[in-house]
CSV table of C-alpha atoms in Angstrom, one decimal:
chain,number,residue,atom,x,y,z
X,1,UNK,CA,30.7,8.9,1.6
X,2,UNK,CA,31.2,6.9,4.8
X,3,UNK,CA,32.2,3.7,2.5
X,4,UNK,CA,34.7,5.5,0.7
X,5,UNK,CA,36.1,7.5,3.7
X,6,UNK,CA,36.2,3.6,5.5
X,7,UNK,CA,37.4,2.2,2.6
X,8,UNK,CA,40.6,4.2,2.7
X,9,UNK,CA,41.0,4.4,6.2
X,10,UNK,CA,40.8,-0.2,5.8
X,11,UNK,CA,43.0,-0.3,3.4
X,12,UNK,CA,45.4,2.6,4.6
X,13,UNK,CA,45.6,-0.1,8.1
X,14,UNK,CA,45.7,-2.9,5.8
X,15,UNK,CA,49.0,-1.0,3.9
X,16,UNK,CA,50.5,-0.4,7.9
X,17,UNK,CA,49.7,-4.2,8.8
X,18,UNK,CA,52.0,-4.9,5.2
X,19,UNK,CA,54.9,-2.9,6.4
X,20,UNK,CA,54.6,-4.0,10.0
X,21,UNK,CA,54.8,-7.4,8.7
X,22,UNK,CA,58.1,-6.3,6.0
X,23,UNK,CA,59.7,-4.3,9.0
X,24,UNK,CA,59.5,-7.4,11.6
X,25,UNK,CA,60.6,-10.9,9.0
X,26,UNK,CA,63.2,-9.3,6.4
X,27,UNK,CA,65.6,-7.8,9.1
X,28,UNK,CA,64.9,-11.4,11.2
X,29,UNK,CA,65.2,-13.9,8.6
X,30,UNK,CA,68.7,-11.6,7.5
X,31,UNK,CA,70.3,-11.3,11.2
X,32,UNK,CA,68.9,-14.9,12.6
X,33,UNK,CA,67.3,-17.1,10.7
X,34,UNK,CA,69.8,-17.0,7.8
X,35,UNK,CA,72.7,-17.1,9.5
X,36,UNK,CA,71.6,-19.9,11.3
X,37,UNK,CA,71.4,-21.6,8.0
X,38,UNK,CA,74.6,-20.7,7.1
X,39,UNK,CA,74.1,-18.0,4.8
X,40,UNK,CA,76.3,-15.1,4.5
X,41,UNK,CA,77.7,-12.6,2.8
X,42,UNK,CA,75.3,-11.1,-0.4
X,43,UNK,CA,74.5,-14.6,-1.5
X,44,UNK,CA,71.1,-14.7,0.7
X,45,UNK,CA,70.1,-11.3,-0.8
X,46,UNK,CA,67.7,-13.6,-3.6
X,47,UNK,CA,66.5,-15.2,-0.2
X,48,UNK,CA,65.8,-11.6,0.8
X,49,UNK,CA,63.4,-11.1,-2.3
X,50,UNK,CA,61.7,-14.1,-2.0
X,51,UNK,CA,60.7,-13.6,1.7
X,52,UNK,CA,59.1,-10.0,0.7
X,53,UNK,CA,57.5,-11.0,-2.2
X,54,UNK,CA,56.1,-14.1,0.0
X,55,UNK,CA,54.5,-11.1,2.8
X,56,UNK,CA,53.7,-9.6,-0.3
X,57,UNK,CA,51.7,-12.6,-1.9
X,58,UNK,CA,50.3,-13.1,2.2
X,59,UNK,CA,49.3,-9.6,2.0
X,60,UNK,CA,47.5,-9.6,-0.7
X,61,UNK,CA,45.4,-12.7,-0.1
X,62,UNK,CA,44.2,-11.0,3.3
X,63,UNK,CA,43.4,-8.2,1.6
X,64,UNK,CA,41.6,-10.2,-0.7
X,65,UNK,CA,39.1,-12.3,1.6
X,66,UNK,CA,39.0,-9.1,4.2
X,67,UNK,CA,37.5,-6.9,1.3
X,68,UNK,CA,35.6,-9.0,-0.6
X,69,UNK,CA,34.3,-12.0,1.6
X,70,UNK,CA,32.1,-9.2,2.9
X,71,UNK,CA,31.6,-8.8,-0.6
X,72,UNK,CA,30.6,-12.3,-1.4
X,73,UNK,CA,28.2,-13.0,1.5
X,74,UNK,CA,26.7,-9.5,0.3
X,75,UNK,CA,25.9,-11.2,-3.4
X,76,UNK,CA,24.5,-14.5,-1.8
X,77,UNK,CA,21.9,-12.2,0.3
X,78,UNK,CA,21.3,-10.0,-3.1
X,79,UNK,CA,20.7,-13.8,-5.2
X,80,UNK,CA,18.5,-15.0,-2.7
X,81,UNK,CA,16.4,-12.5,-2.6
X,82,UNK,CA,16.5,-12.1,-6.0
X,83,UNK,CA,14.4,-15.7,-6.0
X,84,UNK,CA,12.0,-14.9,-3.5
X,85,UNK,CA,13.4,-16.3,-0.6
X,86,UNK,CA,13.2,-13.3,2.5
X,87,UNK,CA,14.5,-15.7,4.8
X,88,UNK,CA,16.9,-14.2,7.3
X,89,UNK,CA,20.7,-15.1,6.1
X,90,UNK,CA,21.8,-18.5,7.5
X,91,UNK,CA,25.1,-17.0,7.7
X,92,UNK,CA,24.5,-13.9,8.8
X,93,UNK,CA,25.9,-14.8,12.1
X,94,UNK,CA,29.4,-14.1,10.3
X,95,UNK,CA,28.5,-10.0,10.8
X,96,UNK,CA,28.6,-10.0,14.7
X,97,UNK,CA,31.5,-10.7,16.9
X,98,UNK,CA,30.5,-11.6,20.3
X,99,UNK,CA,29.4,-8.3,21.7
X,100,UNK,CA,27.2,-8.4,18.8
X,101,UNK,CA,28.2,-6.0,16.9
X,102,UNK,CA,29.8,-5.5,13.3
X,103,UNK,CA,33.0,-7.4,12.5
X,104,UNK,CA,36.0,-5.2,11.5
X,105,UNK,CA,35.7,-6.7,8.3
X,106,UNK,CA,31.8,-5.6,7.8
X,107,UNK,CA,31.5,-2.2,8.7
X,108,UNK,CA,33.2,-1.3,5.6
X,109,UNK,CA,29.7,-2.2,3.9
X,110,UNK,CA,27.3,-1.6,7.9
X,111,UNK,CA,25.4,1.1,5.2
X,112,UNK,CA,24.8,-1.3,2.5
X,113,UNK,CA,24.3,-4.7,4.5
X,114,UNK,CA,21.2,-2.7,7.0
X,115,UNK,CA,19.6,-1.5,4.0
X,116,UNK,CA,19.6,-4.7,2.3
X,117,UNK,CA,18.2,-5.8,5.5
X,118,UNK,CA,15.3,-3.7,5.3
X,119,UNK,CA,15.2,-4.2,2.3
X,120,UNK,CA,14.5,-8.1,3.1
X,121,UNK,CA,12.0,-6.8,5.4
X,122,UNK,CA,10.2,-5.0,3.2
X,123,UNK,CA,9.6,-7.7,0.5
X,124,UNK,CA,8.8,-9.9,2.6
X,125,UNK,CA,6.2,-7.1,3.8
X,126,UNK,CA,4.8,-6.7,0.3
X,127,UNK,CA,4.6,-10.6,-0.2
X,128,UNK,CA,2.2,-11.1,2.5
X,129,UNK,CA,0.5,-7.9,1.3
X,130,UNK,CA,0.1,-9.4,-2.1
X,131,UNK,CA,-1.3,-12.4,-0.8
X,132,UNK,CA,-3.7,-10.3,1.0
X,133,UNK,CA,-4.7,-8.4,-2.3
X,134,UNK,CA,-4.5,-11.4,-4.9
X,135,UNK,CA,-7.3,-13.1,-1.9
X,136,UNK,CA,-8.9,-9.9,-1.7
X,137,UNK,CA,-9.5,-10.1,-5.4
X,138,UNK,CA,-10.4,-13.6,-5.1
X,139,UNK,CA,-13.0,-12.8,-3.2
X,140,UNK,CA,-14.3,-9.4,-4.8
X,141,UNK,CA,-14.5,-11.5,-7.9
X,142,UNK,CA,-16.4,-14.1,-6.1
X,143,UNK,CA,-18.7,-11.2,-5.1
X,144,UNK,CA,-18.8,-9.3,-8.0
X,145,UNK,CA,-20.5,-12.5,-9.6
X,146,UNK,CA,-22.8,-13.1,-6.9
X,147,UNK,CA,-24.0,-9.5,-6.9
X,148,UNK,CA,-24.5,-10.0,-10.5
X,149,UNK,CA,-25.8,-13.3,-10.7
X,150,UNK,CA,-29.0,-12.0,-8.1
X,151,UNK,CA,-30.7,-9.9,-9.7
X,152,UNK,CA,-30.3,-11.5,-12.9
X,153,UNK,CA,-32.3,-14.6,-11.6
X,154,UNK,CA,-34.9,-11.7,-10.7
X,155,UNK,CA,-34.9,-10.6,-14.2
X,156,UNK,CA,-35.0,-14.1,-15.6
X,157,UNK,CA,-37.6,-15.5,-12.9
X,158,UNK,CA,-39.6,-12.8,-13.3
X,159,UNK,CA,-39.7,-13.0,-17.0
X,160,UNK,CA,-40.4,-16.2,-17.2
X,161,UNK,CA,-43.9,-15.5,-15.3
X,162,UNK,CA,-44.4,-13.2,-17.6
X,163,UNK,CA,-44.4,-15.4,-20.6
X,164,UNK,CA,-46.0,-18.2,-19.2
X,165,UNK,CA,-49.1,-19.0,-21.3
X,166,UNK,CA,-50.2,-21.3,-18.9
X,167,UNK,CA,-51.6,-18.5,-16.2
X,168,UNK,CA,-53.6,-15.3,-16.9
X,169,UNK,CA,-51.9,-12.0,-15.0
X,170,UNK,CA,-53.6,-9.5,-14.0
X,171,UNK,CA,-53.0,-5.9,-15.0
X,172,UNK,CA,-51.2,-5.2,-11.7
X,173,UNK,CA,-49.3,-8.3,-11.1
X,174,UNK,CA,-47.6,-7.7,-14.5
X,175,UNK,CA,-47.0,-4.3,-13.7
X,176,UNK,CA,-45.4,-5.7,-10.5
X,177,UNK,CA,-43.6,-7.7,-12.3
X,178,UNK,CA,-42.0,-5.5,-14.7
X,179,UNK,CA,-41.2,-2.8,-11.7
X,180,UNK,CA,-39.1,-5.7,-10.1
X,181,UNK,CA,-37.6,-6.0,-13.7
X,182,UNK,CA,-36.7,-2.6,-13.4
X,183,UNK,CA,-35.1,-2.2,-9.8
X,184,UNK,CA,-33.8,-5.2,-11.0
X,185,UNK,CA,-31.6,-4.1,-13.9
X,186,UNK,CA,-31.1,-0.5,-12.4
X,187,UNK,CA,-29.5,-2.4,-9.7
X,188,UNK,CA,-26.7,-4.3,-12.4
X,189,UNK,CA,-26.3,-1.0,-14.1
X,190,UNK,CA,-25.5,0.9,-11.0
X,191,UNK,CA,-23.1,-1.8,-10.9
X,192,UNK,CA,-21.3,-2.2,-13.9
X,193,UNK,CA,-21.0,1.9,-13.7
X,194,UNK,CA,-19.0,1.4,-11.1
X,195,UNK,CA,-16.9,-1.1,-12.3
X,196,UNK,CA,-17.2,1.0,-15.2
X,197,UNK,CA,-15.2,4.3,-12.6
X,198,UNK,CA,-13.1,2.2,-10.7
X,199,UNK,CA,-11.3,0.8,-13.6
X,200,UNK,CA,-10.8,3.9,-15.2
X,201,UNK,CA,-10.0,4.9,-12.0
X,202,UNK,CA,-7.4,2.3,-11.2
X,203,UNK,CA,-5.8,2.5,-15.0
X,204,UNK,CA,-4.0,5.8,-17.0
X,205,UNK,CA,-7.4,6.9,-18.4
X,206,UNK,CA,-8.4,9.6,-16.3
X,207,UNK,CA,-12.1,10.3,-15.9
X,208,UNK,CA,-13.3,13.9,-17.4
X,209,UNK,CA,-13.6,16.6,-15.0
X,210,UNK,CA,-16.7,19.3,-16.4
X,211,UNK,CA,-17.0,21.5,-13.7
X,212,UNK,CA,-19.4,24.8,-13.5
X,213,UNK,CA,-20.0,27.2,-10.6
X,214,UNK,CA,-23.0,26.6,-8.4
X,215,UNK,CA,-24.2,27.1,-4.7
X,216,UNK,CA,-22.4,24.1,-3.1
X,217,UNK,CA,-25.2,24.2,0.1
X,218,UNK,CA,-27.8,24.0,-2.9
X,219,UNK,CA,-26.3,21.3,-4.7
X,220,UNK,CA,-26.1,19.7,-0.7
X,221,UNK,CA,-29.5,20.4,-0.1
X,222,UNK,CA,-31.0,18.6,-3.4
X,223,UNK,CA,-28.8,15.5,-2.9
X,224,UNK,CA,-30.0,15.2,0.5
X,225,UNK,CA,-33.9,15.7,-0.9
X,226,UNK,CA,-33.0,12.9,-3.0
X,227,UNK,CA,-31.3,10.2,-0.8
X,228,UNK,CA,-34.2,11.1,1.8
X,229,UNK,CA,-36.9,10.2,-0.6
X,230,UNK,CA,-35.3,7.1,-1.4
X,231,UNK,CA,-37.2,4.5,0.2
X,232,UNK,CA,-34.7,2.7,2.1
X,233,UNK,CA,-33.9,6.3,3.3
X,234,UNK,CA,-37.4,7.4,4.7
X,235,UNK,CA,-37.1,6.1,8.1
X,236,UNK,CA,-33.9,8.0,9.3
X,237,UNK,CA,-33.6,11.3,9.9
X,238,UNK,CA,-31.4,13.9,7.8
X,239,UNK,CA,-29.6,16.8,9.5
X,240,UNK,CA,-28.5,19.7,7.7
X,241,UNK,CA,-26.7,22.4,9.3
X,242,UNK,CA,-25.1,25.7,7.5
X,243,UNK,CA,-23.3,28.8,8.7
X,244,UNK,CA,-24.6,30.8,5.4
X,245,UNK,CA,-27.4,29.9,2.1
X,246,UNK,CA,-24.6,30.9,-0.3
X,247,UNK,CA,-21.6,29.2,-1.6
X,248,UNK,CA,-20.5,29.1,-4.5
X,249,UNK,CA,-17.7,27.6,-6.2
X,250,UNK,CA,-16.6,25.3,-9.2
X,251,UNK,CA,-17.1,21.3,-9.1
X,252,UNK,CA,-18.5,18.5,-11.3
X,253,UNK,CA,-22.3,18.4,-10.1
X,254,UNK,CA,-22.3,14.3,-11.2
X,255,UNK,CA,-19.5,13.0,-10.1
X,256,UNK,CA,-20.0,15.2,-6.7
X,257,UNK,CA,-23.4,13.9,-6.8
X,258,UNK,CA,-22.4,10.4,-7.3
X,259,UNK,CA,-19.7,10.9,-3.9
X,260,UNK,CA,-21.8,12.1,-1.7
X,261,UNK,CA,-24.8,9.4,-2.6
X,262,UNK,CA,-22.4,7.3,-1.5
X,263,UNK,CA,-21.2,7.9,1.3
X,264,UNK,CA,-25.5,8.5,1.8
X,265,UNK,CA,-26.3,5.2,0.6
X,266,UNK,CA,-23.2,3.6,2.9
X,267,UNK,CA,-25.0,4.8,6.0
X,268,UNK,CA,-28.7,3.8,5.0
X,269,UNK,CA,-27.8,0.5,4.0
X,270,UNK,CA,-25.7,-0.4,7.2
X,271,UNK,CA,-28.1,0.9,9.6
X,272,UNK,CA,-31.2,-0.9,9.5
X,273,UNK,CA,-32.8,0.9,12.8
X,274,UNK,CA,-33.2,4.1,12.2
X,275,UNK,CA,-30.4,6.9,12.5
X,276,UNK,CA,-29.8,10.7,12.5
X,277,UNK,CA,-27.5,11.6,9.8
X,278,UNK,CA,-26.0,15.2,9.9
X,279,UNK,CA,-24.4,17.0,7.1
X,280,UNK,CA,-22.8,19.9,8.0
X,281,UNK,CA,-20.6,22.5,6.0
X,282,UNK,CA,-18.4,25.2,6.7
X,283,UNK,CA,-16.2,27.8,4.8
X,284,UNK,CA,-12.5,28.5,5.6
X,285,UNK,CA,-10.5,30.1,3.5
X,286,UNK,CA,-9.9,29.1,0.3
X,287,UNK,CA,-11.6,25.3,1.3
X,288,UNK,CA,-14.8,24.8,2.4
X,289,UNK,CA,-15.8,21.1,4.8
X,290,UNK,CA,-18.9,19.2,4.3
X,291,UNK,CA,-19.1,17.1,6.9
X,292,UNK,CA,-21.3,13.4,7.2
X,293,UNK,CA,-22.3,11.8,10.3
X,294,UNK,CA,-24.1,9.8,11.5
X,295,UNK,CA,-25.1,7.7,15.2
X,296,UNK,CA,-25.2,4.2,13.7
X,297,UNK,CA,-23.4,0.8,14.5
X,298,UNK,CA,-20.2,2.1,13.1
X,299,UNK,CA,-17.2,0.9,11.6
X,300,UNK,CA,-15.0,-2.2,13.0
X,301,UNK,CA,-11.0,-1.2,13.0
X,302,UNK,CA,-10.3,-3.8,10.1
X,303,UNK,CA,-13.0,-2.4,7.9
X,304,UNK,CA,-11.8,1.2,8.7
X,305,UNK,CA,-8.5,0.8,7.8
X,306,UNK,CA,-9.9,-1.1,4.4
X,307,UNK,CA,-12.1,0.8,3.8
X,308,UNK,CA,-11.0,2.6,1.2
X,309,UNK,CA,-9.1,-0.6,-0.4
X,310,UNK,CA,-11.6,-1.1,-3.7
X,311,UNK,CA,-10.7,-5.0,-3.2
X,312,UNK,CA,-12.4,-4.3,0.4
X,313,UNK,CA,-15.6,-5.7,1.0
X,314,UNK,CA,-16.5,-6.2,4.1
X,315,UNK,CA,-19.1,-8.5,3.4
X,316,UNK,CA,-18.8,-12.6,2.3
X,317,UNK,CA,-21.5,-13.6,-1.2
X,318,UNK,CA,-23.2,-15.5,1.6
X,319,UNK,CA,-24.3,-11.5,3.4
X,320,UNK,CA,-26.4,-9.2,1.2
X,321,UNK,CA,-24.7,-6.7,-0.2
X,322,UNK,CA,-26.2,-3.6,-2.3
X,323,UNK,CA,-23.1,-2.9,-4.1
X,324,UNK,CA,-19.8,-4.2,-5.4
X,325,UNK,CA,-17.5,-2.7,-2.7
X,326,UNK,CA,-16.5,-0.5,-4.9
X,327,UNK,CA,-18.4,2.3,-3.3
X,328,UNK,CA,-16.3,3.9,-0.6
X,329,UNK,CA,-13.2,3.2,-3.4
X,330,UNK,CA,-14.7,5.3,-5.7
X,331,UNK,CA,-16.0,7.8,-3.4
X,332,UNK,CA,-12.2,8.9,-3.2
X,333,UNK,CA,-11.0,9.1,-6.5
X,334,UNK,CA,-13.7,11.5,-6.7
X,335,UNK,CA,-12.6,13.3,-4.0
X,336,UNK,CA,-9.1,13.4,-5.2
X,337,UNK,CA,-9.6,14.0,-9.1
X,338,UNK,CA,-12.2,17.1,-7.4
X,339,UNK,CA,-8.2,18.2,-5.8
X,340,UNK,CA,-9.6,17.2,-2.5
X,341,UNK,CA,-9.2,14.8,0.7
X,342,UNK,CA,-11.4,12.6,2.2
X,343,UNK,CA,-10.6,11.3,6.0
X,344,UNK,CA,-13.3,9.0,8.2
X,345,UNK,CA,-13.9,8.9,11.8
X,346,UNK,CA,-15.5,5.8,12.9
X,347,UNK,CA,-16.5,3.1,16.2
X,348,UNK,CA,-18.5,0.5,17.2
X,349,UNK,CA,-21.6,1.7,17.7
X,350,UNK,CA,-21.0,5.2,17.9
X,351,UNK,CA,-21.1,6.0,15.0
X,352,UNK,CA,-19.1,7.3,11.3
X,353,UNK,CA,-18.1,10.7,10.6
X,354,UNK,CA,-16.6,11.8,6.7
X,355,UNK,CA,-14.9,14.8,6.7
X,356,UNK,CA,-14.1,16.0,2.9
X,357,UNK,CA,-12.4,19.3,1.9
X,358,UNK,CA,-13.2,20.6,-1.0
X,359,UNK,CA,-11.2,23.7,-2.4
X,360,UNK,CA,-13.1,26.7,-3.1
X,361,UNK,CA,-12.5,27.1,-7.1
X,362,UNK,CA,-14.6,30.2,-8.8
X,363,UNK,CA,-12.9,31.8,-11.7
């Protein structure tokens, strides 16, 4: 609406300028120029019409330049953006006067120009983000290949040893080989499940949620028991704090267990020294809050910002990795599938805290 109002104002200004030109040129021509050239009487009336026509043509040309030149600049800028050239327009200085303000003819389209400038900045930012995302995807795929190759190497190696007829392995040795093969196979199965869940959440296919009414406190206690009994978690201390032992609500036990396990195992795997992992369950109106806090090594600012990015691993393929880097991205998707939210706070050498808020649904 501002452009429409300014357009009318500028058009009226141009019309007033045309009338001013006629007011000055016609009397000047009739009273001063033509008599000096020897034209008198009614013989010079056609010349006056020619003067009016010339003034009108000049006014039309001026209007075309005044209203059209900013549009040509805008069209050139759009074409530049269309070619993915997000550098500032070379002719951008034409828009401003010496005081750094829009020239009068460019003020008519200043909203359009400002929006194009903002669009250019956003597109430039998006281009950089896309480049980073593509690099992250390549690094992630390289990491996935590495993660899958490592257990395959173990499986192939132990299988070769078992099938080697030159050695007579004892039952205990055979059992150890088979156990390692089973562990590596389970690890590969976990990787494939992570990929399957990630692709289903990333695409249009929805993950089926089968909610049942259960005691969330007992459920978290069971998850904690499973994690603490894991060989990797036995050196850490787990604590559970709750206001009540009976808090019924509806949730999908399989998917929520997966989300909580990922958080706990993330703390266990990334802390070599023994730490304390404290879980607090609180009820606030129609929401249950599960707070999982540890006093471990914490996370850097970069890791914290990219924690829920499915293509951010936080490690290179040369570093030991226990998963695909999809763990926290899957956790976020699983919590959101329960119509909940998850936030994280962390500082290096001061620990990490995850806060999960889930709606209490009992009907």
